[in-house]
PDB file of C-alpha atoms in Angstrom:
ATOM      1  CA  UNK A   1      23.875  -7.373  39.269  1.00 50.00           C
ATOM      2  CA  UNK A   2      21.097  -6.721  36.787  1.00 54.00           C
ATOM      3  CA  UNK A   3      21.702  -3.784  34.452  1.00 58.00           C
ATOM      4  CA  UNK A   4      18.869  -1.274  35.194  1.00 57.00           C
ATOM      5  CA  UNK A   5      19.132   0.355  31.750  1.00 55.00           C
ATOM      6  CA  UNK A   6      18.787  -3.013  30.031  1.00 53.00           C
ATOM      7  CA  UNK A   7      15.800  -3.847  32.224  1.00 48.00           C
ATOM      8  CA  UNK A   8      14.094  -0.559  31.344  1.00 47.00           C
ATOM      9  CA  UNK A   9      14.675  -1.158  27.641  1.00 52.00           C
ATOM     10  CA  UNK A  10      13.133  -4.623  27.875  1.00 50.00           C
ATOM     11  CA  UNK A  11      10.102  -3.256  29.720  1.00 44.00           C
ATOM     12  CA  UNK A  12       9.710  -0.474  27.154  1.00 54.00           C
ATOM     13  CA  UNK A  13       9.899  -2.949  24.280  1.00 53.00           C
ATOM     14  CA  UNK A  14       7.382  -5.232  25.974  1.00 55.00           C
ATOM     15  CA  UNK A  15       4.996  -2.308  26.489  1.00 52.00           C
ATOM     16  CA  UNK A  16       5.303  -1.227  22.857  1.00 64.00           C
ATOM     17  CA  UNK A  17       4.761  -4.786  21.623  1.00 77.00           C
ATOM     18  CA  UNK A  18       1.582  -4.942  23.697  1.00 90.00           C
ATOM     19  CA  UNK A  19       0.461  -1.541  22.394  1.00 92.00           C
ATOM     20  CA  UNK A  20       0.766  -2.570  18.741  1.00 95.00           C
ATOM     21  CA  UNK A  21      -0.915  -5.896  19.348  1.00 95.00           C
ATOM     22  CA  UNK A  22      -3.818  -3.805  20.671  1.00 96.00           C
ATOM     23  CA  UNK A  23      -3.683  -1.545  17.584  1.00 97.00           C
ATOM     24  CA  UNK A  24      -3.897  -4.633  15.388  1.00 96.00           C
ATOM     25  CA  UNK A  25      -6.805  -6.045  17.397  1.00 95.00           C
ATOM     26  CA  UNK A  26      -8.889  -2.872  17.739  1.00 95.00           C
ATOM     27  CA  UNK A  27      -8.475  -1.754  14.103  1.00 95.00           C
ATOM     28  CA  UNK A  28      -8.692  -5.268  12.594  1.00 94.00           C
ATOM     29  CA  UNK A  29      -5.182  -4.899  11.220  1.00 95.00           C
ATOM     30  CA  UNK A  30      -3.905  -7.480   8.760  1.00 93.00           C
ATOM     31  CA  UNK A  31      -0.192  -6.784   9.134  1.00 94.00           C
ATOM     32  CA  UNK A  32       2.012  -8.279  11.823  1.00 93.00           C
ATOM     33  CA  UNK A  33       2.075  -6.272  15.057  1.00 94.00           C
ATOM     34  CA  UNK A  34       5.822  -5.902  14.562  1.00 94.00           C
ATOM     35  CA  UNK A  35       5.182  -4.147  11.245  1.00 96.00           C
ATOM     36  CA  UNK A  36       2.934  -1.619  12.985  1.00 97.00           C
ATOM     37  CA  UNK A  37       5.686  -1.083  15.538  1.00 96.00           C
ATOM     38  CA  UNK A  38       8.163  -0.452  12.712  1.00 97.00           C
ATOM     39  CA  UNK A  39       5.799   2.065  11.083  1.00 98.00           C
ATOM     40  CA  UNK A  40       5.659   3.862  14.415  1.00 97.00           C
ATOM     41  CA  UNK A  41       9.438   3.843  14.777  1.00 97.00           C
ATOM     42  CA  UNK A  42      10.044   5.172  11.273  1.00 97.00           C
ATOM     43  CA  UNK A  43       7.482   7.942  11.770  1.00 98.00           C
ATOM     44  CA  UNK A  44       9.308   9.233  14.854  1.00 97.00           C
ATOM     45  CA  UNK A  45      12.340  10.181  12.729  1.00 95.00           C
ATOM     46  CA  UNK A  46      10.931  11.982   9.711  1.00 96.00           C
ATOM     47  CA  UNK A  47      12.114  15.103   7.972  1.00 94.00           C
ATOM     48  CA  UNK A  48       9.670  18.053   7.791  1.00 95.00           C
ATOM     49  CA  UNK A  49       6.731  17.360   5.496  1.00 96.00           C
ATOM     50  CA  UNK A  50       3.527  15.363   5.564  1.00 98.00           C
ATOM     51  CA  UNK A  51       2.707  11.663   5.536  1.00 98.00           C
ATOM     52  CA  UNK A  52       0.588  10.311   2.693  1.00 98.00           C
ATOM     53  CA  UNK A  53      -0.982   6.901   3.203  1.00 98.00           C
ATOM     54  CA  UNK A  54      -2.913   5.065   0.486  1.00 98.00           C
ATOM     55  CA  UNK A  55      -5.173   2.271   1.691  1.00 95.00           C
ATOM     56  CA  UNK A  56      -5.590   2.479   5.479  1.00 95.00           C
ATOM     57  CA  UNK A  57      -8.412  -0.134   5.618  1.00 92.00           C
ATOM     58  CA  UNK A  58      -9.700   0.331   9.189  1.00 94.00           C
ATOM     59  CA  UNK A  59      -6.774   2.455  10.315  1.00 96.00           C
ATOM     60  CA  UNK A  60      -4.227   0.233  12.087  1.00 97.00           C
ATOM     61  CA  UNK A  61      -1.306   1.523  10.024  1.00 98.00           C
ATOM     62  CA  UNK A  62      -2.698   5.058  10.254  1.00 98.00           C
ATOM     63  CA  UNK A  63      -2.739   4.867  14.043  1.00 98.00           C
ATOM     64  CA  UNK A  64       0.825   3.552  14.136  1.00 98.00           C
ATOM     65  CA  UNK A  65       2.080   6.336  11.857  1.00 98.00           C
ATOM     66  CA  UNK A  66       0.175   9.020  13.766  1.00 98.00           C
ATOM     67  CA  UNK A  67       1.518   7.837  17.126  1.00 97.00           C
ATOM     68  CA  UNK A  68       5.050   7.969  15.742  1.00 97.00           C
ATOM     69  CA  UNK A  69       4.545  11.344  14.070  1.00 97.00           C
ATOM     70  CA  UNK A  70       3.346  12.763  17.379  1.00 95.00           C
ATOM     71  CA  UNK A  71       6.797  12.043  18.817  1.00 95.00           C
ATOM     72  CA  UNK A  72       8.611  13.565  15.833  1.00 91.00           C
ATOM     73  CA  UNK A  73      10.678  16.710  16.311  1.00 88.00           C
ATOM     74  CA  UNK A  74       8.720  18.355  13.485  1.00 88.00           C
ATOM     75  CA  UNK A  75       4.957  18.843  13.183  1.00 91.00           C
ATOM     76  CA  UNK A  76       3.737  16.182  10.751  1.00 95.00           C
ATOM     77  CA  UNK A  77       0.302  16.150   9.100  1.00 95.00           C
ATOM     78  CA  UNK A  78      -1.018  12.765   8.009  1.00 98.00           C
ATOM     79  CA  UNK A  79      -3.315  12.320   5.007  1.00 98.00           C
ATOM     80  CA  UNK A  80      -4.872   8.900   4.561  1.00 98.00           C
ATOM     81  CA  UNK A  81      -6.654   8.077   1.298  1.00 97.00           C
ATOM     82  CA  UNK A  82      -9.271   5.334   1.292  1.00 94.00           C
ATOM     83  CA  UNK A  83     -11.567   4.412  -1.583  1.00 89.00           C
ATOM     84  CA  UNK A  84     -14.005   3.151   1.037  1.00 79.00           C
ATOM     85  CA  UNK A  85     -15.407   0.147  -0.811  1.00 72.00           C
ATOM     86  CA  UNK A  86     -14.652  -3.126  -2.574  1.00 62.00           C
ATOM     87  CA  UNK A  87     -12.101  -4.442  -0.071  1.00 71.00           C
ATOM     88  CA  UNK A  88     -12.332  -7.342   2.371  1.00 70.00           C
ATOM     89  CA  UNK A  89     -10.155  -5.391   4.806  1.00 70.00           C
ATOM     90  CA  UNK A  90     -12.894  -2.768   5.322  1.00 74.00           C
ATOM     91  CA  UNK A  91     -15.732  -2.853   7.822  1.00 72.00           C
ATOM     92  CA  UNK A  92     -18.183  -3.004   4.897  1.00 68.00           C
ATOM     93  CA  UNK A  93     -17.671  -3.952   1.269  1.00 64.00           C
ATOM     94  CA  UNK A  94     -20.114  -1.294   0.021  1.00 74.00           C
ATOM     95  CA  UNK A  95     -20.981   1.250   2.758  1.00 84.00           C
ATOM     96  CA  UNK A  96     -18.502   4.100   2.374  1.00 88.00           C
ATOM     97  CA  UNK A  97     -19.918   6.077   5.318  1.00 90.00           C
ATOM     98  CA  UNK A  98     -19.639   3.068   7.608  1.00 90.00           C
ATOM     99  CA  UNK A  99     -16.017   2.619   6.595  1.00 89.00           C
ATOM    100  CA  UNK A 100     -15.222   6.274   7.294  1.00 92.00           C
ATOM    101  CA  UNK A 101     -16.849   5.985  10.721  1.00 93.00           C
ATOM    102  CA  UNK A 102     -14.860   2.827  11.461  1.00 93.00           C
ATOM    103  CA  UNK A 103     -11.570   4.594  10.695  1.00 95.00           C
ATOM    104  CA  UNK A 104     -12.587   7.640  12.738  1.00 96.00           C
ATOM    105  CA  UNK A 105     -13.629   5.493  15.707  1.00 96.00           C
ATOM    106  CA  UNK A 106     -10.346   3.592  15.708  1.00 96.00           C
ATOM    107  CA  UNK A 107      -8.302   6.782  15.468  1.00 97.00           C
ATOM    108  CA  UNK A 108     -10.253   8.249  18.374  1.00 97.00           C
ATOM    109  CA  UNK A 109      -9.613   5.117  20.448  1.00 97.00           C
ATOM    110  CA  UNK A 110      -5.884   5.908  20.321  1.00 97.00           C
ATOM    111  CA  UNK A 111      -6.203   9.689  20.639  1.00 97.00           C
ATOM    112  CA  UNK A 112      -4.929  10.552  17.152  1.00 97.00           C
ATOM    113  CA  UNK A 113      -8.105  11.579  15.300  1.00 97.00           C
ATOM    114  CA  UNK A 114      -7.085  15.255  15.178  1.00 96.00           C
ATOM    115  CA  UNK A 115      -3.730  14.394  13.601  1.00 96.00           C
ATOM    116  CA  UNK A 116      -5.232  12.670  10.556  1.00 98.00           C
ATOM    117  CA  UNK A 117      -7.138  13.981   7.549  1.00 98.00           C
ATOM    118  CA  UNK A 118      -9.230  11.210   6.017  1.00 97.00           C
ATOM    119  CA  UNK A 119      -9.693  11.559   2.279  1.00 97.00           C
ATOM    120  CA  UNK A 120     -12.375   9.309   0.791  1.00 95.00           C
ATOM    121  CA  UNK A 121     -12.294   8.476  -2.919  1.00 94.00           C
ATOM    122  CA  UNK A 122     -10.176   7.098  -5.721  1.00 94.00           C
ATOM    123  CA  UNK A 123      -6.596   8.282  -5.282  1.00 96.00           C
ATOM    124  CA  UNK A 124      -6.424   9.359  -8.930  1.00 95.00           C
ATOM    125  CA  UNK A 125      -9.266  11.803  -8.270  1.00 96.00           C
ATOM    126  CA  UNK A 126      -8.659  13.000  -4.704  1.00 97.00           C
ATOM    127  CA  UNK A 127      -4.855  13.262  -4.538  1.00 97.00           C
ATOM    128  CA  UNK A 128      -4.954  17.103  -4.817  1.00 97.00           C
ATOM    129  CA  UNK A 129      -6.502  17.142  -1.319  1.00 97.00           C
ATOM    130  CA  UNK A 130      -3.084  16.209   0.075  1.00 98.00           C
ATOM    131  CA  UNK A 131      -1.705  19.569  -1.090  1.00 96.00           C
ATOM    132  CA  UNK A 132       1.472  20.146  -3.039  1.00 96.00           C
ATOM    133  CA  UNK A 133       4.049  20.369  -0.259  1.00 97.00           C
ATOM    134  CA  UNK A 134       6.862  17.949   0.562  1.00 98.00           C
ATOM    135  CA  UNK A 135       6.070  14.398   1.634  1.00 98.00           C
ATOM    136  CA  UNK A 136       8.253  12.894   4.347  1.00 98.00           C
ATOM    137  CA  UNK A 137       6.771   9.368   4.210  1.00 98.00           C
ATOM    138  CA  UNK A 138       4.659   7.489   1.646  1.00 98.00           C
ATOM    139  CA  UNK A 139       2.819   4.351   2.781  1.00 98.00           C
ATOM    140  CA  UNK A 140       1.033   2.227   0.162  1.00 98.00           C
ATOM    141  CA  UNK A 141      -1.287  -0.713   0.884  1.00 96.00           C
ATOM    142  CA  UNK A 142      -3.952  -0.368  -1.782  1.00 94.00           C
ATOM    143  CA  UNK A 143      -4.607  -2.055  -5.119  1.00 94.00           C
ATOM    144  CA  UNK A 144      -1.148  -2.748  -6.524  1.00 95.00           C
ATOM    145  CA  UNK A 145      -1.191   0.294  -8.851  1.00 97.00           C
ATOM    146  CA  UNK A 146       2.259   1.535  -7.926  1.00 98.00           C
ATOM    147  CA  UNK A 147       2.628   3.011 -11.406  1.00 98.00           C
ATOM    148  CA  UNK A 148      -0.224   5.402 -10.582  1.00 98.00           C
ATOM    149  CA  UNK A 149       1.007   6.145  -7.058  1.00 98.00           C
ATOM    150  CA  UNK A 150       4.595   6.908  -8.069  1.00 98.00           C
ATOM    151  CA  UNK A 151       3.395   9.166 -10.873  1.00 98.00           C
ATOM    152  CA  UNK A 152       1.268  11.121  -8.406  1.00 98.00           C
ATOM    153  CA  UNK A 153       3.517  11.354  -5.353  1.00 98.00           C
ATOM    154  CA  UNK A 154       7.132  10.339  -5.949  1.00 98.00           C
ATOM    155  CA  UNK A 155       8.510  13.749  -6.913  1.00 98.00           C
ATOM    156  CA  UNK A 156       6.984  15.345  -3.809  1.00 98.00           C
ATOM    157  CA  UNK A 157       8.978  13.019  -1.551  1.00 98.00           C
ATOM    158  CA  UNK A 158      11.981  14.563   0.173  1.00 98.00           C
ATOM    159  CA  UNK A 159      15.308  12.843  -0.494  1.00 98.00           C
ATOM    160  CA  UNK A 160      15.670   9.767   1.676  1.00 98.00           C
ATOM    161  CA  UNK A 161      11.985   9.714   2.633  1.00 98.00           C
ATOM    162  CA  UNK A 162      10.729   6.295   3.760  1.00 98.00           C
ATOM    163  CA  UNK A 163       8.467   4.492   1.283  1.00 98.00           C
ATOM    164  CA  UNK A 164       6.490   1.606   2.765  1.00 98.00           C
ATOM    165  CA  UNK A 165       4.815  -0.849   0.382  1.00 98.00           C
ATOM    166  CA  UNK A 166       2.795  -3.811   1.605  1.00 96.00           C
ATOM    167  CA  UNK A 167       2.254  -7.113  -0.220  1.00 95.00           C
ATOM    168  CA  UNK A 168       5.436  -7.086  -2.285  1.00 96.00           C
ATOM    169  CA  UNK A 169       5.958 -10.768  -3.098  1.00 95.00           C
ATOM    170  CA  UNK A 170       6.927 -12.819  -6.143  1.00 96.00           C
ATOM    171  CA  UNK A 171       3.840 -15.038  -5.872  1.00 96.00           C
ATOM    172  CA  UNK A 172       0.494 -15.571  -7.610  1.00 96.00           C
ATOM    173  CA  UNK A 173      -2.018 -15.096  -4.800  1.00 95.00           C
ATOM    174  CA  UNK A 174      -5.236 -17.008  -4.077  1.00 94.00           C
ATOM    175  CA  UNK A 175      -7.386 -14.156  -5.410  1.00 91.00           C
ATOM    176  CA  UNK A 176      -5.785 -14.566  -8.828  1.00 95.00           C
ATOM    177  CA  UNK A 177      -5.898 -18.373  -8.725  1.00 95.00           C
ATOM    178  CA  UNK A 178      -9.531 -18.567  -7.595  1.00 94.00           C
ATOM    179  CA  UNK A 179     -10.900 -15.810  -9.822  1.00 93.00           C
ATOM    180  CA  UNK A 180      -8.832 -14.526 -12.728  1.00 95.00           C
ATOM    181  CA  UNK A 181      -7.231 -17.854 -13.572  1.00 96.00           C
ATOM    182  CA  UNK A 182     -10.494 -19.823 -13.266  1.00 95.00           C
ATOM    183  CA  UNK A 183     -12.589 -17.558 -15.462  1.00 95.00           C
ATOM    184  CA  UNK A 184     -13.033 -18.937 -18.956  1.00 95.00           C
ATOM    185  CA  UNK A 185     -15.821 -16.676 -20.208  1.00 95.00           C
ATOM    186  CA  UNK A 186     -14.978 -13.120 -21.326  1.00 95.00           C
ATOM    187  CA  UNK A 187     -18.251 -11.914 -19.792  1.00 95.00           C
ATOM    188  CA  UNK A 188     -17.095 -12.964 -16.319  1.00 93.00           C
ATOM    189  CA  UNK A 189     -13.899 -10.988 -16.666  1.00 94.00           C
ATOM    190  CA  UNK A 190     -15.607  -7.948 -18.178  1.00 94.00           C
ATOM    191  CA  UNK A 191     -18.230  -7.815 -15.414  1.00 94.00           C
ATOM    192  CA  UNK A 192     -15.525  -7.876 -12.739  1.00 91.00           C
ATOM    193  CA  UNK A 193     -13.482  -5.189 -14.486  1.00 93.00           C
ATOM    194  CA  UNK A 194     -16.526  -2.910 -14.765  1.00 91.00           C
ATOM    195  CA  UNK A 195     -17.309  -3.471 -11.090  1.00 87.00           C
ATOM    196  CA  UNK A 196     -13.832  -2.238 -10.229  1.00 86.00           C
ATOM    197  CA  UNK A 197     -14.355   0.932 -12.268  1.00 86.00           C
ATOM    198  CA  UNK A 198     -11.679  -0.048 -14.798  1.00 91.00           C
ATOM    199  CA  UNK A 199     -11.835  -0.273 -18.587  1.00 91.00           C
ATOM    200  CA  UNK A 200      -9.464  -3.215 -19.148  1.00 93.00           C
ATOM    201  CA  UNK A 201      -8.171  -6.039 -16.974  1.00 95.00           C
ATOM    202  CA  UNK A 202      -4.555  -4.992 -17.621  1.00 94.00           C
ATOM    203  CA  UNK A 203      -5.276  -1.944 -15.428  1.00 95.00           C
ATOM    204  CA  UNK A 204      -5.965  -4.273 -12.482  1.00 96.00           C
ATOM    205  CA  UNK A 205      -3.933  -7.171 -11.084  1.00 96.00           C
ATOM    206  CA  UNK A 206      -4.868 -10.331 -13.013  1.00 97.00           C
ATOM    207  CA  UNK A 207      -1.977 -12.232 -11.410  1.00 97.00           C
ATOM    208  CA  UNK A 208      -2.628 -10.761  -7.970  1.00 96.00           C
ATOM    209  CA  UNK A 209      -1.702  -7.636  -6.070  1.00 96.00           C
ATOM    210  CA  UNK A 210       1.480  -9.130  -4.622  1.00 97.00           C
ATOM    211  CA  UNK A 211       2.971 -10.097  -7.981  1.00 98.00           C
ATOM    212  CA  UNK A 212       2.041  -6.785  -9.629  1.00 98.00           C
ATOM    213  CA  UNK A 213       3.548  -4.876  -6.709  1.00 98.00           C
ATOM    214  CA  UNK A 214       6.703  -6.993  -6.838  1.00 97.00           C
ATOM    215  CA  UNK A 215       7.193  -6.324 -10.553  1.00 98.00           C
ATOM    216  CA  UNK A 216       6.850  -2.577 -10.139  1.00 98.00           C
ATOM    217  CA  UNK A 217       9.156  -2.503  -7.108  1.00 98.00           C
ATOM    218  CA  UNK A 218      11.847  -4.419  -8.991  1.00 98.00           C
ATOM    219  CA  UNK A 219      11.624  -1.867 -11.794  1.00 98.00           C
ATOM    220  CA  UNK A 220      11.899   1.074  -9.395  1.00 98.00           C
ATOM    221  CA  UNK A 221      14.941  -0.510  -7.779  1.00 98.00           C
ATOM    222  CA  UNK A 222      16.568  -1.147 -11.167  1.00 98.00           C
ATOM    223  CA  UNK A 223      15.920   2.467 -12.179  1.00 98.00           C
ATOM    224  CA  UNK A 224      17.522   3.801  -9.006  1.00 98.00           C
ATOM    225  CA  UNK A 225      14.360   5.385  -7.635  1.00 98.00           C
ATOM    226  CA  UNK A 226      14.430   3.318  -4.434  1.00 98.00           C
ATOM    227  CA  UNK A 227      17.271   2.539  -2.057  1.00 97.00           C
ATOM    228  CA  UNK A 228      17.840   0.750   1.269  1.00 97.00           C
ATOM    229  CA  UNK A 229      15.047  -1.764   0.610  1.00 97.00           C
ATOM    230  CA  UNK A 230      14.367  -4.291   3.369  1.00 96.00           C
ATOM    231  CA  UNK A 231      11.567  -6.679   4.182  1.00 94.00           C
ATOM    232  CA  UNK A 232       9.689  -6.490   7.472  1.00 93.00           C
ATOM    233  CA  UNK A 233       7.268  -9.407   7.690  1.00 87.00           C
ATOM    234  CA  UNK A 234       6.123  -9.212   4.033  1.00 88.00           C
ATOM    235  CA  UNK A 235       6.102  -5.395   3.981  1.00 96.00           C
ATOM    236  CA  UNK A 236       8.793  -3.515   2.066  1.00 97.00           C
ATOM    237  CA  UNK A 237      10.496  -0.598   3.786  1.00 98.00           C
ATOM    238  CA  UNK A 238      12.640   1.454   1.394  1.00 98.00           C
ATOM    239  CA  UNK A 239      13.693   5.063   0.836  1.00 98.00           C
ATOM    240  CA  UNK A 240      13.538   7.521  -1.993  1.00 98.00           C
ATOM    241  CA  UNK A 241      17.024   7.510  -3.484  1.00 98.00           C
ATOM    242  CA  UNK A 242      18.823  10.828  -3.038  1.00 98.00           C
ATOM    243  CA  UNK A 243      18.428  12.978  -6.138  1.00 98.00           C
ATOM    244  CA  UNK A 244      15.992  10.565  -7.810  1.00 98.00           C
ATOM    245  CA  UNK A 245      13.053  11.892  -9.805  1.00 98.00           C
ATOM    246  CA  UNK A 246      10.248  10.186 -11.649  1.00 98.00           C
ATOM    247  CA  UNK A 247      10.307  11.192 -15.305  1.00 98.00           C
ATOM    248  CA  UNK A 248       7.328  10.191 -17.448  1.00 98.00           C
ATOM    249  CA  UNK A 249       9.331  10.173 -20.661  1.00 98.00           C
ATOM    250  CA  UNK A 250      12.009   7.962 -19.134  1.00 98.00           C
ATOM    251  CA  UNK A 251      10.003   5.728 -16.800  1.00 98.00           C
ATOM    252  CA  UNK A 252       6.504   5.739 -18.305  1.00 98.00           C
ATOM    253  CA  UNK A 253       7.276   3.265 -21.132  1.00 98.00           C
ATOM    254  CA  UNK A 254       8.857   0.865 -18.646  1.00 98.00           C
ATOM    255  CA  UNK A 255       5.732   0.890 -16.491  1.00 98.00           C
ATOM    256  CA  UNK A 256       3.507   0.276 -19.507  1.00 98.00           C
ATOM    257  CA  UNK A 257       5.802  -2.579 -20.539  1.00 98.00           C
ATOM    258  CA  UNK A 258       5.297  -4.223 -17.140  1.00 98.00           C
ATOM    259  CA  UNK A 259       1.510  -3.972 -17.547  1.00 98.00           C
ATOM    260  CA  UNK A 260       1.838  -5.532 -21.023  1.00 97.00           C
ATOM    261  CA  UNK A 261       4.027  -8.354 -19.708  1.00 98.00           C
ATOM    262  CA  UNK A 262       1.637  -9.174 -16.864  1.00 98.00           C
ATOM    263  CA  UNK A 263      -1.291  -9.190 -19.323  1.00 97.00           C
ATOM    264  CA  UNK A 264       0.599 -11.568 -21.653  1.00 97.00           C
ATOM    265  CA  UNK A 265       1.604 -13.848 -18.778  1.00 97.00           C
ATOM    266  CA  UNK A 266      -1.983 -13.961 -17.523  1.00 97.00           C
ATOM    267  CA  UNK A 267      -3.341 -14.965 -20.923  1.00 97.00           C
ATOM    268  CA  UNK A 268      -0.603 -17.578 -21.248  1.00 97.00           C
ATOM    269  CA  UNK A 269      -1.692 -19.062 -17.905  1.00 97.00           C
ATOM    270  CA  UNK A 270      -5.360 -18.975 -18.956  1.00 96.00           C
ATOM    271  CA  UNK A 271      -5.321 -20.218 -22.561  1.00 96.00           C
ATOM    272  CA  UNK A 272      -9.066 -20.991 -22.753  1.00 95.00           C
ATOM    273  CA  UNK A 273      -9.985 -17.420 -21.912  1.00 95.00           C
ATOM    274  CA  UNK A 274      -7.244 -16.101 -24.210  1.00 95.00           C
ATOM    275  CA  UNK A 275      -8.643 -18.065 -27.150  1.00 94.00           C
ATOM    276  CA  UNK A 276     -12.182 -16.823 -26.512  1.00 92.00           C
ATOM    277  CA  UNK A 277     -11.035 -13.218 -26.170  1.00 91.00           C
ATOM    278  CA  UNK A 278      -9.275 -13.500 -29.532  1.00 88.00           C
ATOM    279  CA  UNK A 279     -12.469 -14.737 -31.194  1.00 80.00           C
ATOM    280  CA  UNK A 280     -14.514 -11.727 -30.084  1.00 69.00           C
TER     281      UNK A 280
END
């Protein structure tokens, strides 16, 4: 005889899989549908606090988190921070208003618009809009600047809070290979850096977002800031280690050292550009 409880569980799982495939499709999500389902699941079991998301693109991860938070035992506010430009994952590469409308429309399609506060701008400038209260989940899928994000938000996280970080891989991605590592003229590099609003290429990801993210994550694990790290289809799910705190005096030099090492490795991989930069 077929177990009715098992049958119900299978039907529920099938329904949820279909729901997150739809989230991915409607909001042009770039993660696996199973990753969106895991974001939802994690958000159903949060401690009191808010969710801070950095880099929602068109809102697929935001929707998943908001749907999960709605089922949480505690009221959870979700802040999502989007620069609104210069990303292929957005509806437009330059139209910030269009990108805001795209996120809003997708949130409305799943009935979670009222649960989300959209904050448009550079996270370094707009982070105060998330308040100063406890954070129960931090989700990062932005520009690889985990050093900035941990400085801004880590100490607000409650002990054991989930930290979700996308694109954490020990690889040199195509963006780095086809741009940074092909440029041989300093002017090409400088123009790109200025376009990104940075002052030096070391502040970006010359060897790719994935590799930069991976290096920072390894450091945070070594320093005991993260625990329970696991990979879900190329997205890292970890937790803030109990009792851990980010200390600028202790951890700041290590983060700067990683930036220095990535800069040196980049120039070693691009010797023509390195030689021309030295001659300037």
